């Protein structure tokens, strides 16, 4: 943005004004029509759902809009379904050809992600100004298909050099390379995730405005390390309890003094371990979501006009995700629309934006540019490239 309209700095909260009962009516109709039409209506159901959630998300008195049509989604799904059917049939009767098709799919995955970024950006607007995405396709190929294999290539070179020098790979080298391989593979996860966030956001636009964010890779590494550390702690506790219970039950049985309670100690320990794993999975999901969303949103800005903020709490997310699961189970799925609204409200209430310039300036510029250039065609494939970043 070369021009700007100064305004008094003000922080505005995001709001989600939808209601569970209201969305339930949309959801139940979507489900029934999708069943009756054997899934055909699901494309239009997705559009109705997105329009409801976009249209009920407000910032500074205005809501967002979703512009995709059911026909666009349906065309993408038809093409994807045909491609999947062809893959299954060929893989069943010509396995070697199926391997080639799998390779083609892998090679196409960066293009699919890139196309979904463009599609979802173009289909969203705020105050009649469209979002857009103009990142280069080559960058996605580098991040998705090149970088993940670099550790394997490096380790292969080390093994090759060791073999050329010694004629074999010694035990010490193997003992060293094993942990290095595991650490390297694990480390590529947060590294590539951070790069993809950086790539996505720094190529996102609002009208002629540019989004930017100083995504720090260290935050992603710390997040993954904390989750790994807690996992190892849980694993150690579970292992210790299981070992002690199993040993105690075995000792009692061998001495003929085992009671029914003693013989079930191992089963109780197993159940306790399962509950620990269950709790850990929900905590890890909540911790990852809160840490990453807060970091990205707190670094996210639109030119010098808007700075976003996020204050998601791990404890709150953990409780919401956990209770939402039980609500779905105990209501046989009928609580789904209510839990979606509940989560949307919490995410919106935890997000705000500080305005330092008037966003109406983007509206006038975008309207002028649209009248000259017209609408661009959106993508046809409804393929998610979502990074988990959401209000």
GROMACS .gro file of C-alpha atoms in nm:
model
  391
    1UNK     CA    1   0.000   0.000   0.000
    2UNK     CA    2   0.154   0.323  -0.110
    3UNK     CA    3  -0.126   0.539   0.029
    4UNK     CA    4  -0.278   0.534   0.373
    5UNK     CA    5  -0.553   0.699   0.571
    6UNK     CA    6  -0.445   0.757   0.928
    7UNK     CA    7  -0.691   0.681   1.204
    8UNK     CA    8  -0.676   0.666   1.581
    9UNK     CA    9  -0.530   0.336   1.697
   10UNK     CA   10  -0.801   0.109   1.835
   11UNK     CA   11  -0.819  -0.259   1.926
   12UNK     CA   12  -1.132  -0.438   1.811
   13UNK     CA   13  -1.236  -0.791   1.911
   14UNK     CA   14  -1.346  -1.059   1.669
   15UNK     CA   15  -1.694  -1.190   1.735
   16UNK     CA   16  -1.883  -1.497   1.629
   17UNK     CA   17  -2.257  -1.426   1.641
   18UNK     CA   18  -2.387  -1.766   1.536
   19UNK     CA   19  -2.593  -1.989   1.765
   20UNK     CA   20  -2.596  -2.364   1.805
   21UNK     CA   21  -2.972  -2.397   1.760
   22UNK     CA   22  -2.965  -2.181   1.449
   23UNK     CA   23  -2.682  -2.379   1.288
   24UNK     CA   24  -2.844  -2.707   1.389
   25UNK     CA   25  -3.129  -2.637   1.145
   26UNK     CA   26  -2.879  -2.586   0.861
   27UNK     CA   27  -2.674  -2.887   0.963
   28UNK     CA   28  -2.966  -3.134   0.990
   29UNK     CA   29  -3.099  -3.030   0.649
   30UNK     CA   30  -2.749  -3.070   0.504
   31UNK     CA   31  -2.720  -3.420   0.649
   32UNK     CA   32  -3.063  -3.534   0.531
   33UNK     CA   33  -3.021  -3.399   0.178
   34UNK     CA   34  -2.671  -3.546   0.152
   35UNK     CA   35  -2.806  -3.889   0.252
   36UNK     CA   36  -3.105  -3.868   0.018
   37UNK     CA   37  -2.886  -3.762  -0.278
   38UNK     CA   38  -2.618  -4.023  -0.195
   39UNK     CA   39  -2.364  -3.755  -0.110
   40UNK     CA   40  -2.419  -3.531  -0.413
   41UNK     CA   41  -2.564  -3.250  -0.203
   42UNK     CA   42  -2.262  -3.253   0.031
   43UNK     CA   43  -2.085  -3.000  -0.193
   44UNK     CA   44  -2.368  -2.750  -0.147
   45UNK     CA   45  -2.386  -2.844   0.222
   46UNK     CA   46  -2.024  -2.741   0.264
   47UNK     CA   47  -2.093  -2.406   0.097
   48UNK     CA   48  -2.393  -2.342   0.324
   49UNK     CA   49  -2.183  -2.429   0.631
   50UNK     CA   50  -1.891  -2.206   0.528
   51UNK     CA   51  -2.121  -1.916   0.445
   52UNK     CA   52  -2.282  -1.947   0.786
   53UNK     CA   53  -1.952  -1.943   0.974
   54UNK     CA   54  -1.793  -1.672   0.758
   55UNK     CA   55  -2.107  -1.460   0.768
   56UNK     CA   56  -2.131  -1.479   1.147
   57UNK     CA   57  -1.766  -1.391   1.209
   58UNK     CA   58  -1.743  -1.015   1.265
   59UNK     CA   59  -1.458  -0.769   1.302
   60UNK     CA   60  -1.504  -0.395   1.349
   61UNK     CA   61  -1.875  -0.420   1.274
   62UNK     CA   62  -1.844  -0.612   0.946
   63UNK     CA   63  -1.861  -0.982   0.869
   64UNK     CA   64  -1.664  -1.201   0.631
   65UNK     CA   65  -1.816  -1.359   0.322
   66UNK     CA   66  -1.765  -1.690   0.145
   67UNK     CA   67  -1.814  -1.686  -0.233
   68UNK     CA   68  -1.759  -2.043  -0.352
   69UNK     CA   69  -2.057  -2.219  -0.508
   70UNK     CA   70  -2.177  -2.572  -0.465
   71UNK     CA   71  -2.114  -2.637  -0.832
   72UNK     CA   72  -1.747  -2.543  -0.798
   73UNK     CA   73  -1.706  -2.783  -0.507
   74UNK     CA   74  -1.907  -3.053  -0.683
   75UNK     CA   75  -1.695  -3.040  -0.999
   76UNK     CA   76  -1.378  -3.080  -0.796
   77UNK     CA   77  -1.522  -3.376  -0.608
   78UNK     CA   78  -1.642  -3.547  -0.926
   79UNK     CA   79  -1.295  -3.519  -1.082
   80UNK     CA   80  -1.132  -3.640  -0.758
   81UNK     CA   81  -1.378  -3.932  -0.732
   82UNK     CA   82  -1.314  -4.039  -1.092
   83UNK     CA   83  -0.937  -4.017  -1.041
   84UNK     CA   84  -0.964  -4.220  -0.719
   85UNK     CA   85  -1.178  -4.487  -0.885
   86UNK     CA   86  -0.931  -4.518  -1.173
   87UNK     CA   87  -0.647  -4.549  -0.922
   88UNK     CA   88  -0.825  -4.826  -0.725
   89UNK     CA   89  -0.911  -5.025  -1.039
   90UNK     CA   90  -0.564  -4.997  -1.191
   91UNK     CA   91  -0.396  -5.073  -0.859
   92UNK     CA   92  -0.613  -5.385  -0.824
   93UNK     CA   93  -0.540  -5.532  -1.166
   94UNK     CA   94  -0.206  -5.371  -1.255
   95UNK     CA   95  -0.012  -5.318  -0.930
   96UNK     CA   96   0.304  -5.192  -1.098
   97UNK     CA   97   0.104  -4.928  -1.286
   98UNK     CA   98  -0.059  -4.839  -0.954
   99UNK     CA   99   0.285  -4.766  -0.809
  100UNK     CA  100   0.344  -4.523  -1.094
  101UNK     CA  101   0.010  -4.353  -1.028
  102UNK     CA  102   0.101  -4.321  -0.659
  103UNK     CA  103   0.424  -4.152  -0.759
  104UNK     CA  104   0.230  -3.914  -0.984
  105UNK     CA  105  -0.001  -3.830  -0.693
  106UNK     CA  106   0.297  -3.760  -0.469
  107UNK     CA  107   0.449  -3.536  -0.736
  108UNK     CA  108   0.117  -3.355  -0.773
  109UNK     CA  109   0.065  -3.296  -0.399
  110UNK     CA  110   0.249  -2.959  -0.389
  111UNK     CA  111   0.035  -2.838  -0.678
  112UNK     CA  112  -0.278  -2.953  -0.493
  113UNK     CA  113  -0.176  -2.760  -0.180
  114UNK     CA  114  -0.084  -2.452  -0.382
  115UNK     CA  115  -0.417  -2.463  -0.569
  116UNK     CA  116  -0.612  -2.494  -0.244
  117UNK     CA  117  -0.434  -2.187  -0.101
  118UNK     CA  118  -0.535  -1.985  -0.407
  119UNK     CA  119  -0.891  -2.118  -0.410
  120UNK     CA  120  -0.968  -2.059  -0.042
  121UNK     CA  121  -0.817  -1.710  -0.049
  122UNK     CA  122  -1.014  -1.605  -0.355
  123UNK     CA  123  -1.339  -1.735  -0.212
  124UNK     CA  124  -1.319  -1.513   0.098
  125UNK     CA  125  -1.385  -1.142   0.131
  126UNK     CA  126  -1.430  -0.872   0.394
  127UNK     CA  127  -1.620  -0.551   0.323
  128UNK     CA  128  -1.651  -0.656  -0.041
  129UNK     CA  129  -1.273  -0.682  -0.081
  130UNK     CA  130  -1.141  -1.022  -0.187
  131UNK     CA  131  -0.842  -1.196  -0.037
  132UNK     CA  132  -0.586  -1.347  -0.274
  133UNK     CA  133  -0.274  -1.559  -0.272
  134UNK     CA  134   0.016  -1.528  -0.519
  135UNK     CA  135   0.290  -1.754  -0.382
  136UNK     CA  136   0.510  -1.938  -0.632
  137UNK     CA  137   0.448  -2.307  -0.701
  138UNK     CA  138   0.820  -2.389  -0.703
  139UNK     CA  139   0.853  -2.296  -0.335
  140UNK     CA  140   0.592  -2.555  -0.235
  141UNK     CA  141   0.773  -2.825  -0.433
  142UNK     CA  142   1.095  -2.734  -0.253
  143UNK     CA  143   0.935  -2.748   0.091
  144UNK     CA  144   0.723  -3.060   0.037
  145UNK     CA  145   0.929  -3.281  -0.193
  146UNK     CA  146   1.289  -3.164  -0.149
  147UNK     CA  147   1.361  -3.059   0.209
  148UNK     CA  148   1.206  -3.367   0.381
  149UNK     CA  149   1.451  -3.594   0.199
  150UNK     CA  150   1.767  -3.395   0.273
  151UNK     CA  151   1.842  -3.575   0.604
  152UNK     CA  152   1.809  -3.912   0.428
  153UNK     CA  153   2.041  -3.796   0.150
  154UNK     CA  154   2.296  -3.666   0.401
  155UNK     CA  155   2.289  -3.989   0.603
  156UNK     CA  156   2.321  -4.189   0.282
  157UNK     CA  157   2.631  -3.993   0.189
  158UNK     CA  158   2.784  -4.054   0.533
  159UNK     CA  159   2.714  -4.427   0.508
  160UNK     CA  160   2.854  -4.434   0.157
  161UNK     CA  161   3.174  -4.258   0.261
  162UNK     CA  162   3.214  -4.490   0.562
  163UNK     CA  163   3.169  -4.793   0.340
  164UNK     CA  164   3.419  -4.667   0.082
  165UNK     CA  165   3.679  -4.601   0.352
  166UNK     CA  166   3.634  -4.913   0.563
  167UNK     CA  167   3.459  -5.150   0.325
  168UNK     CA  168   3.177  -5.177   0.578
  169UNK     CA  169   2.970  -4.965   0.817
  170UNK     CA  170   3.107  -5.010   1.167
  171UNK     CA  171   2.894  -5.067   1.475
  172UNK     CA  172   2.986  -4.732   1.626
  173UNK     CA  173   2.884  -4.553   1.308
  174UNK     CA  174   2.553  -4.740   1.299
  175UNK     CA  175   2.488  -4.661   1.666
  176UNK     CA  176   2.556  -4.293   1.596
  177UNK     CA  177   2.352  -4.272   1.275
  178UNK     CA  178   2.040  -4.435   1.424
  179UNK     CA  179   1.961  -4.161   1.676
  180UNK     CA  180   2.074  -3.892   1.430
  181UNK     CA  181   1.830  -4.027   1.170
  182UNK     CA  182   1.540  -4.025   1.419
  183UNK     CA  183   1.619  -3.674   1.542
  184UNK     CA  184   1.663  -3.542   1.187
  185UNK     CA  185   1.332  -3.684   1.067
  186UNK     CA  186   1.149  -3.549   1.373
  187UNK     CA  187   1.313  -3.206   1.335
  188UNK     CA  188   1.198  -3.169   0.975
  189UNK     CA  189   0.835  -3.160   1.091
  190UNK     CA  190   0.839  -2.827   1.276
  191UNK     CA  191   1.091  -2.683   1.030
  192UNK     CA  192   0.876  -2.745   0.723
  193UNK     CA  193   0.558  -2.648   0.906
  194UNK     CA  194   0.712  -2.311   0.998
  195UNK     CA  195   0.833  -2.256   0.641
  196UNK     CA  196   0.486  -2.333   0.503
  197UNK     CA  197   0.322  -2.088   0.744
  198UNK     CA  198   0.574  -1.823   0.644
  199UNK     CA  199   0.521  -1.891   0.274
  200UNK     CA  200   0.141  -1.892   0.303
  201UNK     CA  201   0.099  -1.576   0.507
  202UNK     CA  202   0.364  -1.363   0.339
  203UNK     CA  203   0.201  -1.426   0.000
  204UNK     CA  204  -0.152  -1.351   0.119
  205UNK     CA  205  -0.322  -1.025   0.022
  206UNK     CA  206  -0.630  -0.824   0.109
  207UNK     CA  207  -0.715  -0.617  -0.198
  208UNK     CA  208  -0.389  -0.442  -0.275
  209UNK     CA  209  -0.272  -0.485   0.085
  210UNK     CA  210  -0.003  -0.732   0.189
  211UNK     CA  211  -0.013  -0.960   0.489
  212UNK     CA  212   0.317  -1.037   0.659
  213UNK     CA  213   0.435  -1.226   0.965
  214UNK     CA  214   0.773  -1.282   1.124
  215UNK     CA  215   0.732  -1.656   1.171
  216UNK     CA  216   1.007  -1.782   1.400
  217UNK     CA  217   1.111  -2.141   1.343
  218UNK     CA  218   1.236  -2.165   1.701
  219UNK     CA  219   0.879  -2.139   1.833
  220UNK     CA  220   0.779  -2.445   1.632
  221UNK     CA  221   1.080  -2.643   1.753
  222UNK     CA  222   1.007  -2.554   2.116
  223UNK     CA  223   0.644  -2.657   2.072
  224UNK     CA  224   0.738  -2.995   1.929
  225UNK     CA  225   1.007  -3.050   2.194
  226UNK     CA  226   0.764  -2.980   2.478
  227UNK     CA  227   0.514  -3.226   2.331
  228UNK     CA  228   0.789  -3.485   2.287
  229UNK     CA  229   0.908  -3.431   2.645
  230UNK     CA  230   0.558  -3.473   2.789
  231UNK     CA  231   0.506  -3.783   2.574
  232UNK     CA  232   0.826  -3.939   2.707
  233UNK     CA  233   0.719  -3.854   3.062
  234UNK     CA  234   0.378  -4.016   3.010
  235UNK     CA  235   0.544  -4.319   2.851
  236UNK     CA  236   0.780  -4.353   3.148
  237UNK     CA  237   0.494  -4.329   3.399
  238UNK     CA  238   0.284  -4.577   3.205
  239UNK     CA  239   0.576  -4.815   3.173
  240UNK     CA  240   0.661  -4.794   3.543
  241UNK     CA  241   0.300  -4.850   3.652
  242UNK     CA  242   0.254  -5.137   3.409
  243UNK     CA  243   0.579  -5.302   3.509
  244UNK     CA  244   0.513  -5.270   3.880
  245UNK     CA  245   0.154  -5.393   3.850
  246UNK     CA  246   0.245  -5.684   3.627
  247UNK     CA  247   0.536  -5.783   3.850
  248UNK     CA  248   0.319  -5.762   4.163
  249UNK     CA  249   0.041  -5.971   4.011
  250UNK     CA  250   0.288  -6.231   3.884
  251UNK     CA  251   0.457  -6.253   4.223
  252UNK     CA  252   0.124  -6.301   4.399
  253UNK     CA  253   0.016  -6.573   4.158
  254UNK     CA  254   0.344  -6.761   4.193
  255UNK     CA  255   0.310  -6.763   4.569
  256UNK     CA  256  -0.053  -6.875   4.555
  257UNK     CA  257  -0.169  -6.564   4.736
  258UNK     CA  258  -0.308  -6.379   4.439
  259UNK     CA  259  -0.661  -6.256   4.484
  260UNK     CA  260  -0.899  -6.150   4.212
  261UNK     CA  261  -0.793  -5.793   4.276
  262UNK     CA  262  -0.424  -5.881   4.242
  263UNK     CA  263  -0.478  -6.065   3.916
  264UNK     CA  264  -0.652  -5.759   3.767
  265UNK     CA  265  -0.381  -5.513   3.858
  266UNK     CA  266  -0.227  -5.537   3.513
  267UNK     CA  267  -0.564  -5.473   3.345
  268UNK     CA  268  -0.621  -5.172   3.568
  269UNK     CA  269  -0.275  -5.041   3.483
  270UNK     CA  270  -0.344  -5.094   3.114
  271UNK     CA  271  -0.670  -4.899   3.142
  272UNK     CA  272  -0.491  -4.623   3.330
  273UNK     CA  273  -0.225  -4.611   3.060
  274UNK     CA  274  -0.491  -4.589   2.790
  275UNK     CA  275  -0.654  -4.297   2.971
  276UNK     CA  276  -0.315  -4.127   2.998
  277UNK     CA  277  -0.259  -4.166   2.622
  278UNK     CA  278  -0.613  -4.039   2.559
  279UNK     CA  279  -0.555  -3.733   2.779
  280UNK     CA  280  -0.213  -3.672   2.624
  281UNK     CA  281  -0.352  -3.674   2.269
  282UNK     CA  282  -0.607  -3.404   2.356
  283UNK     CA  283  -0.350  -3.201   2.549
  284UNK     CA  284  -0.097  -3.223   2.263
  285UNK     CA  285  -0.360  -3.109   2.013
  286UNK     CA  286  -0.461  -2.818   2.236
  287UNK     CA  287  -0.103  -2.718   2.314
  288UNK     CA  288  -0.002  -2.725   1.947
  289UNK     CA  289  -0.308  -2.525   1.841
  290UNK     CA  290  -0.267  -2.261   2.110
  291UNK     CA  291   0.108  -2.215   2.070
  292UNK     CA  292   0.113  -2.202   1.691
  293UNK     CA  293  -0.202  -1.993   1.648
  294UNK     CA  294  -0.095  -1.743   1.913
  295UNK     CA  295   0.252  -1.704   1.765
  296UNK     CA  296   0.131  -1.666   1.407
  297UNK     CA  297  -0.155  -1.428   1.486
  298UNK     CA  298   0.053  -1.214   1.720
  299UNK     CA  299   0.307  -1.169   1.440
  300UNK     CA  300   0.048  -1.119   1.165
  301UNK     CA  301  -0.018  -0.774   1.024
  302UNK     CA  302  -0.173  -0.612   0.719
  303UNK     CA  303   0.066  -0.343   0.593
  304UNK     CA  304   0.075  -0.077   0.865
  305UNK     CA  305  -0.302  -0.079   0.899
  306UNK     CA  306  -0.381  -0.382   1.114
  307UNK     CA  307  -0.204  -0.595   1.374
  308UNK     CA  308  -0.372  -0.915   1.487
  309UNK     CA  309  -0.358  -1.073   1.832
  310UNK     CA  310  -0.448  -1.417   1.967
  311UNK     CA  311  -0.476  -1.538   2.325
  312UNK     CA  312  -0.585  -1.902   2.304
  313UNK     CA  313  -0.542  -2.092   2.631
  314UNK     CA  314  -0.423  -2.453   2.636
  315UNK     CA  315  -0.640  -2.539   2.935
  316UNK     CA  316  -0.953  -2.393   2.776
  317UNK     CA  317  -0.892  -2.566   2.442
  318UNK     CA  318  -0.824  -2.895   2.619
  319UNK     CA  319  -1.153  -2.873   2.808
  320UNK     CA  320  -1.349  -2.772   2.497
  321UNK     CA  321  -1.205  -3.050   2.279
  322UNK     CA  322  -1.248  -3.313   2.553
  323UNK     CA  323  -1.606  -3.224   2.645
  324UNK     CA  324  -1.699  -3.183   2.278
  325UNK     CA  325  -1.600  -3.544   2.218
  326UNK     CA  326  -1.822  -3.669   2.499
  327UNK     CA  327  -2.110  -3.451   2.380
  328UNK     CA  328  -2.087  -3.604   2.033
  329UNK     CA  329  -2.073  -3.958   2.176
  330UNK     CA  330  -2.362  -3.917   2.420
  331UNK     CA  331  -2.586  -3.741   2.166
  332UNK     CA  332  -2.500  -3.984   1.884
  333UNK     CA  333  -2.362  -3.699   1.677
  334UNK     CA  334  -2.651  -3.455   1.721
  335UNK     CA  335  -2.427  -3.218   1.919
  336UNK     CA  336  -2.192  -3.164   1.622
  337UNK     CA  337  -2.341  -2.828   1.516
  338UNK     CA  338  -2.336  -2.705   1.876
  339UNK     CA  339  -1.972  -2.796   1.936
  340UNK     CA  340  -1.868  -2.631   1.608
  341UNK     CA  341  -2.037  -2.309   1.715
  342UNK     CA  342  -1.887  -2.339   2.064
  343UNK     CA  343  -1.534  -2.372   1.925
  344UNK     CA  344  -1.587  -2.088   1.675
  345UNK     CA  345  -1.705  -1.859   1.954
  346UNK     CA  346  -1.404  -1.936   2.170
  347UNK     CA  347  -1.155  -1.883   1.887
  348UNK     CA  348  -1.318  -1.555   1.788
  349UNK     CA  349  -1.335  -1.432   2.148
  350UNK     CA  350  -0.963  -1.505   2.183
  351UNK     CA  351  -0.871  -1.299   1.874
  352UNK     CA  352  -0.854  -0.925   1.825
  353UNK     CA  353  -0.703  -0.670   1.590
  354UNK     CA  354  -0.547  -0.327   1.640
  355UNK     CA  355  -0.640  -0.082   1.364
  356UNK     CA  356  -0.392   0.195   1.294
  357UNK     CA  357  -0.537   0.292   0.955
  358UNK     CA  358  -0.885   0.292   0.808
  359UNK     CA  359  -0.961  -0.031   0.622
  360UNK     CA  360  -1.217   0.151   0.408
  361UNK     CA  361  -0.922   0.267   0.199
  362UNK     CA  362  -0.876  -0.093   0.081
  363UNK     CA  363  -1.239  -0.106  -0.021
  364UNK     CA  364  -1.213   0.194  -0.256
  365UNK     CA  365  -0.890   0.071  -0.414
  366UNK     CA  366  -1.024  -0.281  -0.460
  367UNK     CA  367  -1.344  -0.155  -0.626
  368UNK     CA  368  -1.142   0.050  -0.873
  369UNK     CA  369  -0.917  -0.243  -0.957
  370UNK     CA  370  -1.208  -0.486  -0.996
  371UNK     CA  371  -1.380  -0.260  -1.245
  372UNK     CA  372  -1.064  -0.263  -1.460
  373UNK     CA  373  -0.954  -0.623  -1.429
  374UNK     CA  374  -1.275  -0.813  -1.358
  375UNK     CA  375  -1.307  -1.135  -1.164
  376UNK     CA  376  -1.048  -1.412  -1.188
  377UNK     CA  377  -1.155  -1.769  -1.218
  378UNK     CA  378  -1.126  -1.968  -0.896
  379UNK     CA  379  -0.987  -2.316  -0.862
  380UNK     CA  380  -1.214  -2.613  -0.914
  381UNK     CA  381  -1.056  -2.861  -0.675
  382UNK     CA  382  -1.188  -2.851  -0.321
  383UNK     CA  383  -0.868  -2.986  -0.167
  384UNK     CA  384  -0.763  -2.865   0.175
  385UNK     CA  385  -0.423  -2.711   0.228
  386UNK     CA  386  -0.518  -2.589   0.570
  387UNK     CA  387  -0.236  -2.536   0.819
  388UNK     CA  388  -0.470  -2.529   1.113
  389UNK     CA  389  -0.471  -2.151   1.138
  390UNK     CA  390  -0.820  -2.037   1.225
  391UNK     CA  391  -1.020  -1.795   1.431
   0.00000   0.00000   0.00000
